[in-house]
mmCIF file of C-alpha atoms in Angstrom:
data_model
loop_
_atom_site.group_PDB
_atom_site.id
_atom_site.type_symbol
_atom_site.label_atom_id
_atom_site.label_comp_id
_atom_site.label_asym_id
_atom_site.label_seq_id
_atom_site.Cartn_x
_atom_site.Cartn_y
_atom_site.Cartn_z
ATOM 1 C CA MET C 1 7.180 16.377 70.520
ATOM 2 C CA LYS C 2 9.469 13.334 70.477
ATOM 3 C CA ILE C 3 12.042 13.104 73.283
ATOM 4 C CA CYS C 4 14.757 10.477 73.688
ATOM 5 C CA PHE C 5 16.590 9.462 76.859
ATOM 6 C CA TRP C 6 19.133 6.701 77.340
ATOM 7 C CA GLY C 7 20.525 4.761 80.293
ATOM 8 C CA ASP C 8 19.800 2.120 82.905
ATOM 9 C CA ILE C 9 16.293 3.460 83.533
ATOM 10 C CA SER C 10 14.003 0.432 83.151
ATOM 11 C CA GLY C 11 14.236 -0.515 86.814
ATOM 12 C CA ALA C 12 13.277 2.973 87.945
ATOM 13 C CA LEU C 13 10.290 2.942 85.584
ATOM 14 C CA LYS C 14 9.132 -0.244 87.318
ATOM 15 C CA GLY C 15 9.659 1.135 90.816
ATOM 16 C CA LYS C 16 13.040 -0.513 91.426
ATOM 17 C CA THR C 17 15.337 2.481 91.541
ATOM 18 C CA THR C 18 19.071 1.956 91.073
ATOM 19 C CA GLY C 19 19.964 5.551 91.944
ATOM 20 C CA GLY C 20 18.674 9.077 92.408
ATOM 21 C CA GLY C 21 19.625 10.203 88.911
ATOM 22 C CA GLU C 22 17.888 7.249 87.303
ATOM 23 C CA LEU C 23 14.768 7.957 89.362
ATOM 24 C CA GLN C 24 14.619 11.564 88.180
ATOM 25 C CA VAL C 25 15.029 10.530 84.524
ATOM 26 C CA ALA C 26 12.209 8.002 84.927
ATOM 27 C CA LEU C 27 9.948 10.589 86.559
ATOM 28 C CA LEU C 28 10.648 13.153 83.839
ATOM 29 C CA ALA C 29 9.974 10.587 81.111
ATOM 30 C CA LYS C 30 6.632 9.678 82.698
ATOM 31 C CA ALA C 31 5.661 13.316 83.181
ATOM 32 C CA LEU C 32 6.410 14.165 79.557
ATOM 33 C CA ALA C 33 4.476 11.140 78.287
ATOM 34 C CA LEU C 34 1.485 12.119 80.424
ATOM 35 C CA ASN C 35 1.709 15.565 78.814
ATOM 36 C CA GLY C 36 1.118 14.015 75.396
ATOM 37 C CA ASN C 37 4.713 13.738 74.148
ATOM 38 C CA GLU C 38 6.298 10.725 72.469
ATOM 39 C CA VAL C 39 8.909 9.527 74.934
ATOM 40 C CA PHE C 40 11.560 6.885 74.252
ATOM 41 C CA ILE C 41 14.243 5.467 76.520
ATOM 42 C CA VAL C 42 17.095 3.551 74.916
ATOM 43 C CA ASP C 43 18.200 1.120 77.615
ATOM 44 C CA PRO C 44 21.103 -1.214 76.787
ATOM 45 C CA PHE C 45 20.846 -2.875 80.212
ATOM 46 C CA THR C 46 17.393 -4.404 79.785
ATOM 47 C CA LYS C 47 16.632 -7.571 77.838
ATOM 48 C CA GLU C 48 13.085 -6.744 76.747
ATOM 49 C CA GLY C 49 11.496 -3.571 75.523
ATOM 50 C CA PHE C 50 8.159 -2.432 76.930
ATOM 51 C CA THR C 51 5.791 0.515 77.182
ATOM 52 C CA THR C 52 4.709 1.895 80.556
ATOM 53 C CA SER C 53 1.129 2.770 81.453
ATOM 54 C CA GLU C 54 2.066 6.446 81.063
ATOM 55 C CA GLY C 55 3.213 5.818 77.491
ATOM 56 C CA VAL C 56 7.015 5.691 77.860
ATOM 57 C CA THR C 57 8.535 3.298 75.307
ATOM 58 C CA VAL C 58 11.700 1.439 76.292
ATOM 59 C CA ILE C 59 13.967 0.257 73.456
ATOM 60 C CA THR C 60 16.634 -2.416 73.876
ATOM 61 C CA VAL C 61 20.092 -2.313 72.278
ATOM 62 C CA PRO C 62 20.700 -5.547 70.322
ATOM 63 C CA GLY C 63 24.325 -6.641 70.400
ATOM 64 C CA TRP C 64 25.235 -4.701 73.548
ATOM 65 C CA ASN C 65 26.739 -7.764 75.227
ATOM 66 C CA ASP C 66 28.181 -9.373 72.097
ATOM 67 C CA GLY C 67 31.883 -9.974 71.687
ATOM 68 C CA ILE C 68 34.791 -10.410 74.064
ATOM 69 C CA ARG C 69 35.057 -8.198 77.100
ATOM 70 C CA GLY C 70 37.743 -5.580 76.545
ATOM 71 C CA ILE C 71 37.176 -5.177 72.806
ATOM 72 C CA ARG C 72 33.371 -5.195 72.668
ATOM 73 C CA LEU C 73 33.227 -1.456 73.480
ATOM 74 C CA PHE C 74 34.358 -0.275 70.062
ATOM 75 C CA LYS C 75 33.244 -3.242 67.999
ATOM 76 C CA HIS C 76 29.764 -3.736 69.432
ATOM 77 C CA ARG C 77 28.585 -1.343 72.146
ATOM 78 C CA ILE C 78 29.340 2.029 70.588
ATOM 79 C CA PRO C 79 27.945 1.086 67.138
ATOM 80 C CA ALA C 80 24.865 -0.613 68.643
ATOM 81 C CA LEU C 81 23.959 2.256 70.990
ATOM 82 C CA SER C 82 24.622 4.840 68.287
ATOM 83 C CA THR C 83 22.302 3.020 65.874
ATOM 84 C CA ALA C 84 19.548 2.689 68.477
ATOM 85 C CA LEU C 85 19.691 6.383 69.405
ATOM 86 C CA LYS C 86 19.615 7.587 65.794
ATOM 87 C CA SER C 87 16.727 5.246 64.972
ATOM 88 C CA VAL C 88 14.443 7.168 67.358
ATOM 89 C CA LYS C 89 14.750 10.339 65.245
ATOM 90 C CA ALA C 90 13.706 12.479 68.194
ATOM 91 C CA ASP C 91 13.238 16.231 68.387
ATOM 92 C CA PHE C 92 15.221 16.361 71.632
ATOM 93 C CA TYR C 93 17.927 14.107 73.073
ATOM 94 C CA TYR C 94 18.441 14.309 76.845
ATOM 95 C CA VAL C 95 21.395 13.065 78.925
ATOM 96 C CA ARG C 96 22.135 13.130 82.632
ATOM 97 C CA MET C 97 25.011 11.745 84.745
ATOM 98 C CA ARG C 98 28.628 11.676 83.550
ATOM 99 C CA SER C 99 29.321 9.035 80.902
ATOM 100 C CA TYR C 100 31.375 9.053 77.726
ATOM 101 C CA PHE C 101 28.424 7.281 76.084
ATOM 102 C CA ASN C 102 26.552 10.603 76.285
ATOM 103 C CA TYR C 103 28.585 11.704 73.280
ATOM 104 C CA LEU C 104 26.621 9.225 71.162
ATOM 105 C CA SER C 105 23.368 10.925 72.128
ATOM 106 C CA TYR C 106 24.882 14.277 71.120
ATOM 107 C CA LYS C 107 25.999 12.868 67.765
ATOM 108 C CA ALA C 108 22.554 11.340 67.198
ATOM 109 C CA ALA C 109 20.978 14.744 67.825
ATOM 110 C CA LYS C 110 23.281 16.383 65.295
ATOM 111 C CA LYS C 111 22.672 13.606 62.768
ATOM 112 C CA VAL C 112 18.875 13.955 62.809
ATOM 113 C CA GLY C 113 18.760 17.736 63.335
ATOM 114 C CA ALA C 114 17.485 17.570 66.922
ATOM 115 C CA ARG C 115 18.304 19.677 69.965
ATOM 116 C CA PHE C 116 20.584 18.316 72.678
ATOM 117 C CA ILE C 117 19.757 18.732 76.371
ATOM 118 C CA MET C 118 22.226 18.064 79.159
ATOM 119 C CA ALA C 119 21.278 17.986 82.844
ATOM 120 C CA ILE C 120 23.755 18.384 85.686
ATOM 121 C CA ALA C 121 23.234 15.445 88.021
ATOM 122 C CA SER C 122 25.454 16.476 90.929
ATOM 123 C CA ASP C 123 27.498 19.411 92.192
ATOM 124 C CA LEU C 124 30.454 17.047 91.794
ATOM 125 C CA ASP C 125 30.036 17.258 88.003
ATOM 126 C CA LEU C 126 31.222 20.877 88.075
ATOM 127 C CA LEU C 127 34.337 20.371 90.206
ATOM 128 C CA GLY C 128 37.894 20.137 88.963
ATOM 129 C CA PHE C 129 39.659 16.805 88.607
ATOM 130 C CA SER C 130 41.564 17.021 91.908
ATOM 131 C CA LEU C 131 38.372 17.337 93.950
ATOM 132 C CA LYS C 132 36.636 14.606 91.968
ATOM 133 C CA PHE C 133 39.637 12.372 92.543
ATOM 134 C CA ARG C 134 39.731 13.090 96.279
ATOM 135 C CA TYR C 135 36.061 12.544 97.015
ATOM 136 C CA SER C 136 34.906 10.111 94.328
ATOM 137 C CA TYR C 137 37.721 8.264 92.559
ATOM 138 C CA LYS C 138 40.357 7.760 95.272
ATOM 139 C CA PRO C 139 38.196 5.946 97.908
ATOM 140 C CA HIS C 140 37.691 2.985 95.540
ATOM 141 C CA PHE C 141 40.650 3.587 93.264
ATOM 142 C CA ASN C 142 41.062 1.468 90.152
ATOM 143 C CA LEU C 143 43.677 2.587 87.628
ATOM 144 C CA TYR C 144 41.963 0.932 84.674
ATOM 145 C CA LYS C 145 38.615 2.493 85.567
ATOM 146 C CA LEU C 146 40.252 5.896 86.082
ATOM 147 C CA LEU C 147 41.911 5.862 82.658
ATOM 148 C CA ALA C 148 39.239 4.027 80.664
ATOM 149 C CA VAL C 149 36.020 5.385 82.211
ATOM 150 C CA GLN C 150 36.334 8.259 84.676
ATOM 151 C CA ILE C 151 38.737 10.591 82.881
ATOM 152 C CA PRO C 152 37.061 10.083 79.456
ATOM 153 C CA SER C 153 33.664 10.727 81.055
ATOM 154 C CA ASP C 154 34.934 13.966 82.630
ATOM 155 C CA VAL C 155 36.355 15.153 79.306
ATOM 156 C CA ILE C 156 33.119 14.345 77.469
ATOM 157 C CA PHE C 157 31.063 16.096 80.177
ATOM 158 C CA SER C 158 32.952 19.371 79.694
ATOM 159 C CA PHE C 159 32.786 19.050 75.903
ATOM 160 C CA LEU C 160 29.016 18.440 75.876
ATOM 161 C CA ALA C 161 28.202 21.067 78.510
ATOM 162 C CA ARG C 162 29.744 23.750 76.312
ATOM 163 C CA ARG C 163 27.875 22.551 73.237
ATOM 164 C CA ALA C 164 24.447 21.652 74.621
ATOM 165 C CA ASP C 165 21.489 23.543 73.225
ATOM 166 C CA ILE C 166 20.035 23.524 76.749
ATOM 167 C CA LEU C 167 21.952 22.959 79.998
ATOM 168 C CA LEU C 168 19.797 22.241 83.037
ATOM 169 C CA ARG C 169 20.907 23.011 86.589
ATOM 170 C CA GLN C 170 19.201 21.655 89.693
ATOM 171 C CA HIS C 171 19.674 24.817 91.742
ATOM 172 C CA ARG C 172 21.200 28.278 91.495
ATOM 173 C CA GLY C 173 24.257 27.225 93.508
ATOM 174 C CA GLN C 174 25.543 25.152 90.586
ATOM 175 C CA THR C 175 27.941 27.682 89.064
ATOM 176 C CA ILE C 176 28.546 27.244 85.342
ATOM 177 C CA ASP C 177 30.240 30.530 84.365
ATOM 178 C CA HIS C 178 33.575 28.765 83.716
ATOM 179 C CA LEU C 179 32.091 26.512 81.018
ATOM 180 C CA ARG C 180 31.753 29.174 78.270
ATOM 181 C CA LEU C 181 28.353 27.885 77.226
ATOM 182 C CA LYS C 182 26.866 27.997 73.764
ATOM 183 C CA GLY C 183 23.198 27.362 74.541
ATOM 184 C CA LYS C 184 20.428 28.236 76.960
ATOM 185 C CA THR C 185 20.625 27.467 80.673
ATOM 186 C CA ALA C 186 17.754 26.959 83.081
ATOM 187 C CA ILE C 187 17.083 25.704 86.600
ATOM 188 C CA PHE C 188 15.044 22.522 86.681
ATOM 189 C CA PRO C 189 14.916 21.012 90.189
ATOM 190 C CA ASN C 190 14.287 17.416 91.141
ATOM 191 C CA VAL C 191 10.771 16.341 92.015
ATOM 192 C CA ILE C 192 9.310 13.822 94.415
ATOM 193 C CA GLU C 193 7.260 10.964 93.046
ATOM 194 C CA THR C 194 3.657 11.006 94.163
ATOM 195 C CA PHE C 195 2.518 7.568 92.989
ATOM 196 C CA THR C 196 2.451 6.397 96.608
ATOM 197 C CA PRO C 197 0.874 8.412 99.434
ATOM 198 C CA ILE C 198 3.102 10.824 101.347
ATOM 199 C CA ILE C 199 3.690 9.513 104.860
ATOM 200 C CA GLN C 200 2.941 11.750 107.839
ATOM 201 C CA VAL C 201 3.594 10.810 111.458
ATOM 202 C CA LYS C 202 1.967 13.007 114.115
ATOM 203 C CA ASP C 203 3.938 11.692 117.078
ATOM 204 C CA LYS C 204 7.598 11.858 116.114
ATOM 205 C CA GLN C 205 9.935 9.339 117.706
ATOM 206 C CA ASP C 206 13.062 10.223 119.663
ATOM 207 C CA TYR C 207 15.632 9.569 116.948
ATOM 208 C CA PHE C 208 17.434 11.167 114.023
ATOM 209 C CA VAL C 209 17.906 9.297 110.762
ATOM 210 C CA PHE C 210 20.670 9.027 108.170
ATOM 211 C CA ALA C 211 19.615 7.482 104.851
ATOM 212 C CA GLY C 212 21.986 6.845 101.977
ATOM 213 C CA THR C 213 24.974 4.917 100.722
ATOM 214 C CA ILE C 214 27.785 4.716 103.259
ATOM 215 C CA ASN C 215 30.792 5.973 101.333
ATOM 216 C CA MET C 216 33.349 8.773 101.431
ATOM 217 C CA LEU C 217 31.396 11.019 99.074
ATOM 218 C CA LYS C 218 28.418 10.786 101.433
ATOM 219 C CA GLY C 219 30.695 11.796 104.311
ATOM 220 C CA ALA C 220 31.073 8.431 106.052
ATOM 221 C CA ASP C 221 34.222 9.739 107.784
ATOM 222 C CA LYS C 222 32.375 12.804 109.068
ATOM 223 C CA LEU C 223 29.485 10.649 110.276
ATOM 224 C CA LEU C 224 31.900 8.576 112.356
ATOM 225 C CA GLU C 225 33.592 11.693 113.693
ATOM 226 C CA LEU C 226 30.219 13.216 114.587
ATOM 227 C CA LEU C 227 29.154 10.167 116.555
ATOM 228 C CA GLY C 228 32.403 10.305 118.503
ATOM 229 C CA LYS C 229 31.397 13.745 119.766
ATOM 230 C CA LEU C 230 27.621 13.348 120.089
ATOM 231 C CA GLU C 231 25.900 12.895 123.454
ATOM 232 C CA LYS C 232 24.518 9.395 123.903
ATOM 233 C CA LYS C 233 21.001 10.770 124.348
ATOM 234 C CA CYS C 234 20.945 11.501 120.611
ATOM 235 C CA LYS C 235 19.770 8.297 118.977
ATOM 236 C CA LEU C 236 20.567 7.757 115.313
ATOM 237 C CA ILE C 237 19.145 5.227 112.868
ATOM 238 C CA ILE C 238 21.431 4.617 109.874
ATOM 239 C CA ILE C 239 19.890 3.227 106.689
ATOM 240 C CA GLY C 240 22.240 2.123 103.918
ATOM 241 C CA GLN C 241 25.191 -0.076 103.035
ATOM 242 C CA ALA C 242 28.929 0.484 102.654
ATOM 243 C CA ARG C 243 30.213 0.463 99.070
ATOM 244 C CA ASP C 244 34.010 0.232 99.444
ATOM 245 C CA SER C 245 36.606 -1.207 101.844
ATOM 246 C CA LYS C 246 37.320 2.072 103.636
ATOM 247 C CA SER C 247 33.622 2.739 104.142
ATOM 248 C CA GLN C 248 33.104 -0.828 105.336
ATOM 249 C CA GLU C 249 35.662 -0.227 108.085
ATOM 250 C CA ILE C 250 33.741 2.884 109.110
ATOM 251 C CA TYR C 251 30.435 1.022 108.965
ATOM 252 C CA THR C 252 31.821 -1.624 111.313
ATOM 253 C CA SER C 253 32.971 1.122 113.698
ATOM 254 C CA LEU C 254 29.515 2.726 113.665
ATOM 255 C CA ALA C 255 28.047 -0.436 115.166
ATOM 256 C CA LYS C 256 30.074 0.114 118.345
ATOM 257 C CA PHE C 257 28.057 3.182 119.372
ATOM 258 C CA GLU C 258 25.227 2.326 121.755
ATOM 259 C CA ASN C 259 23.054 5.175 120.449
ATOM 260 C CA VAL C 260 23.277 3.906 116.827
ATOM 261 C CA THR C 261 20.983 1.419 115.101
ATOM 262 C CA LEU C 262 22.240 0.052 111.784
ATOM 263 C CA LYS C 263 19.398 -0.982 109.490
ATOM 264 C CA GLY C 264 21.380 -1.799 106.367
ATOM 265 C CA ARG C 265 19.552 -1.487 103.076
ATOM 266 C CA LEU C 266 15.769 -1.349 103.435
ATOM 267 C CA PRO C 267 12.828 -1.333 101.019
ATOM 268 C CA HIS C 268 11.951 2.193 99.972
ATOM 269 C CA SER C 269 8.627 2.084 101.840
ATOM 270 C CA GLU C 270 10.337 1.245 105.144
ATOM 271 C CA THR C 271 12.928 3.963 104.611
ATOM 272 C CA ARG C 272 10.198 6.540 104.054
ATOM 273 C CA GLU C 273 8.392 5.439 107.214
ATOM 274 C CA LEU C 274 11.519 5.768 109.339
ATOM 275 C CA ILE C 275 12.265 9.208 107.895
ATOM 276 C CA ALA C 276 8.688 10.363 108.479
ATOM 277 C CA GLY C 277 8.815 9.243 112.111
ATOM 278 C CA SER C 278 12.149 10.913 112.899
ATOM 279 C CA LYS C 279 12.953 14.228 114.552
ATOM 280 C CA ALA C 280 15.153 15.178 111.591
ATOM 281 C CA LEU C 281 17.107 13.735 108.680
ATOM 282 C CA ILE C 282 20.847 14.309 108.914
ATOM 283 C CA SER C 283 23.303 14.543 106.019
ATOM 284 C CA THR C 284 27.100 14.529 106.140
ATOM 285 C CA SER C 285 27.557 14.411 102.332
ATOM 286 C CA TYR C 286 30.311 16.491 100.813
ATOM 287 C CA PHE C 287 28.516 16.951 97.487
ATOM 288 C CA GLU C 288 25.062 16.251 96.106
ATOM 289 C CA GLY C 289 22.815 17.712 93.435
ATOM 290 C CA PHE C 290 19.339 18.095 94.873
ATOM 291 C CA PRO C 291 19.074 15.040 97.141
ATOM 292 C CA ASN C 292 15.937 12.961 96.692
ATOM 293 C CA VAL C 293 16.131 12.009 100.357
ATOM 294 C CA PHE C 294 15.832 15.701 101.333
ATOM 295 C CA LEU C 295 12.637 15.936 99.304
ATOM 296 C CA GLU C 296 11.246 12.790 100.905
ATOM 297 C CA ALA C 297 11.923 14.185 104.378
ATOM 298 C CA TRP C 298 10.394 17.582 103.584
ATOM 299 C CA ALA C 299 7.368 15.983 101.933
ATOM 300 C CA SER C 300 6.631 14.422 105.337
ATOM 301 C CA GLY C 301 7.297 17.666 107.188
ATOM 302 C CA VAL C 302 10.658 16.475 108.542
ATOM 303 C CA PRO C 303 13.486 19.060 108.713
ATOM 304 C CA VAL C 304 17.031 18.352 107.511
ATOM 305 C CA ILE C 305 20.275 18.978 109.397
ATOM 306 C CA SER C 306 22.970 19.160 106.724
ATOM 307 C CA LEU C 307 26.709 19.488 107.182
ATOM 308 C CA ASN C 308 27.789 20.586 103.683
ATOM 309 C CA VAL C 309 24.875 20.385 101.247
ATOM 310 C CA ASN C 310 22.470 23.296 100.883
ATOM 311 C CA PRO C 311 21.051 23.423 97.328
ATOM 312 C CA GLY C 312 20.978 27.067 96.305
ATOM 313 C CA GLY C 313 20.698 28.191 99.941
ATOM 314 C CA ILE C 314 17.127 26.913 100.286
ATOM 315 C CA ILE C 315 17.466 25.382 103.747
ATOM 316 C CA GLN C 316 17.704 28.733 105.542
ATOM 317 C CA GLU C 317 15.676 30.624 102.953
ATOM 318 C CA ASN C 318 12.635 28.372 103.377
ATOM 319 C CA GLN C 319 13.193 27.290 106.997
ATOM 320 C CA LEU C 320 13.592 23.649 105.993
ATOM 321 C CA GLY C 321 16.109 22.704 108.660
ATOM 322 C CA ILE C 322 19.621 23.642 109.752
ATOM 323 C CA PHE C 323 22.642 24.166 107.509
ATOM 324 C CA CYS C 324 25.885 23.715 109.423
ATOM 325 C CA ASN C 325 28.204 25.228 106.798
ATOM 326 C CA GLY C 326 30.765 22.453 107.146
ATOM 327 C CA SER C 327 31.028 22.687 110.943
ATOM 328 C CA LEU C 328 30.741 19.395 112.848
ATOM 329 C CA GLU C 329 30.533 21.357 116.080
ATOM 330 C CA SER C 330 27.493 23.185 114.749
ATOM 331 C CA MET C 331 25.931 19.894 113.658
ATOM 332 C CA GLN C 332 26.590 18.345 117.062
ATOM 333 C CA LYS C 333 25.000 21.306 118.837
ATOM 334 C CA SER C 334 22.032 21.318 116.459
ATOM 335 C CA MET C 335 21.273 17.686 117.255
ATOM 336 C CA GLU C 336 21.872 17.893 121.002
ATOM 337 C CA GLU C 337 19.743 21.034 121.365
ATOM 338 C CA PHE C 338 17.182 20.152 118.702
ATOM 339 C CA ASP C 339 13.747 21.675 119.279
ATOM 340 C CA PRO C 340 10.957 20.324 117.015
ATOM 341 C CA ALA C 341 8.830 23.372 117.828
ATOM 342 C CA SER C 342 11.325 25.510 115.898
ATOM 343 C CA PHE C 343 10.068 24.082 112.627
ATOM 344 C CA ASP C 344 6.684 24.435 110.972
ATOM 345 C CA GLU C 345 5.753 21.055 109.517
ATOM 346 C CA ALA C 346 3.037 22.528 107.297
ATOM 347 C CA ARG C 347 5.423 25.149 105.911
ATOM 348 C CA ILE C 348 8.031 22.504 105.078
ATOM 349 C CA MET C 349 5.474 20.362 103.252
ATOM 350 C CA SER C 350 4.133 23.397 101.421
ATOM 351 C CA TYR C 351 7.589 24.167 100.055
ATOM 352 C CA VAL C 352 7.754 20.726 98.404
ATOM 353 C CA ASN C 353 4.242 21.002 96.967
ATOM 354 C CA GLU C 354 5.007 24.377 95.416
ATOM 355 C CA ASN C 355 8.469 23.672 94.033
ATOM 356 C CA HIS C 356 8.938 19.915 93.525
ATOM 357 C CA ASP C 357 5.548 18.576 92.499
ATOM 358 C CA PHE C 358 5.542 15.762 89.942
ATOM 359 C CA GLY C 359 2.243 16.991 88.529
ATOM 360 C CA GLN C 360 3.894 20.185 87.243
ATOM 361 C CA MET C 361 7.115 18.565 86.052
ATOM 362 C CA GLY C 362 6.113 17.998 82.428
ATOM 363 C CA LYS C 363 4.706 21.501 81.934
ATOM 364 C CA ARG C 364 7.781 23.137 83.481
ATOM 365 C CA PHE C 365 10.100 21.133 81.251
ATOM 366 C CA MET C 366 8.155 21.937 78.090
ATOM 367 C CA LYS C 367 8.198 25.632 78.965
ATOM 368 C CA ILE C 368 11.998 25.499 79.159
ATOM 369 C CA ILE C 369 12.596 23.665 75.879
ATOM 370 C CA ASN C 370 10.061 25.628 73.820
ATOM 371 C CA PHE C 371 12.184 28.699 73.104
#
């Protein structure tokens, strides 16, 4: 079976992840290649093509950066990416994350008689424009970007979701009834990479940890509000950087709390160690898909205290932590009265092994697409 992906994935294939979605695409590509499939990634953002040890072939897009900025999109980028995608002549074309360029993958699939697979990257993908604008577009508003990139990408997402041969959801809470779908739907959750050993810390330290980008979508405002209420005995390590001016103001304010340690951006290995040594991971995000950082915490037996995000209700269902259902008061109480003995570390780790194991990723995917 020949499968084609596209996007800024080369870094993730080499262990330098640019984002959670890119990481999951890279992991899926590797898993499918290890299962004996021909796997190609068309990456217009890399200068040199290469083949990974697992057998994933990365193809460049000649001419991607040709021309004058502002007119190169139609004259160079769209034709070049379209040609590269069609040249693969795959059996399946897969896209993830909102981008109007995904339409070219769909057209390539139709041109060569392949099936088109679309994966929902975040719960935000399924929201209406007003909520997307409030939580994602408004905090770092740019009129040109809104009109030229964000709105077209939203329109293309809805168009492709209705026409995909297979639409993949990350969890059962991602409601898709309003899309009037043509093809098959299936749940295909994120996995945790197992190329490096899972970290376990027997003697947990007396701190909670927040790990992620500091922005409004990740609930930077709620994090600040929480710390204003929290007892000083609750120590919090914050890993991550601010991405916009509003979030930078909040980040500066976070430094004023004596029970907060700001680590900034850290290497992935250090982040994993701090998570593994914590009492619990906390999340104030408004929307996610299936957060990779949740999986990393659970893989080390660390529970999660989440304000808004609870993928498919699994936190309570599998005793993986505490879901606060949007209540800061509940989150405050959960942290101040936190009892590690309430959580079974072995049970938490077992959940990840059974449901998010990289070793089973390729087989699960092939079972879905072979219908």
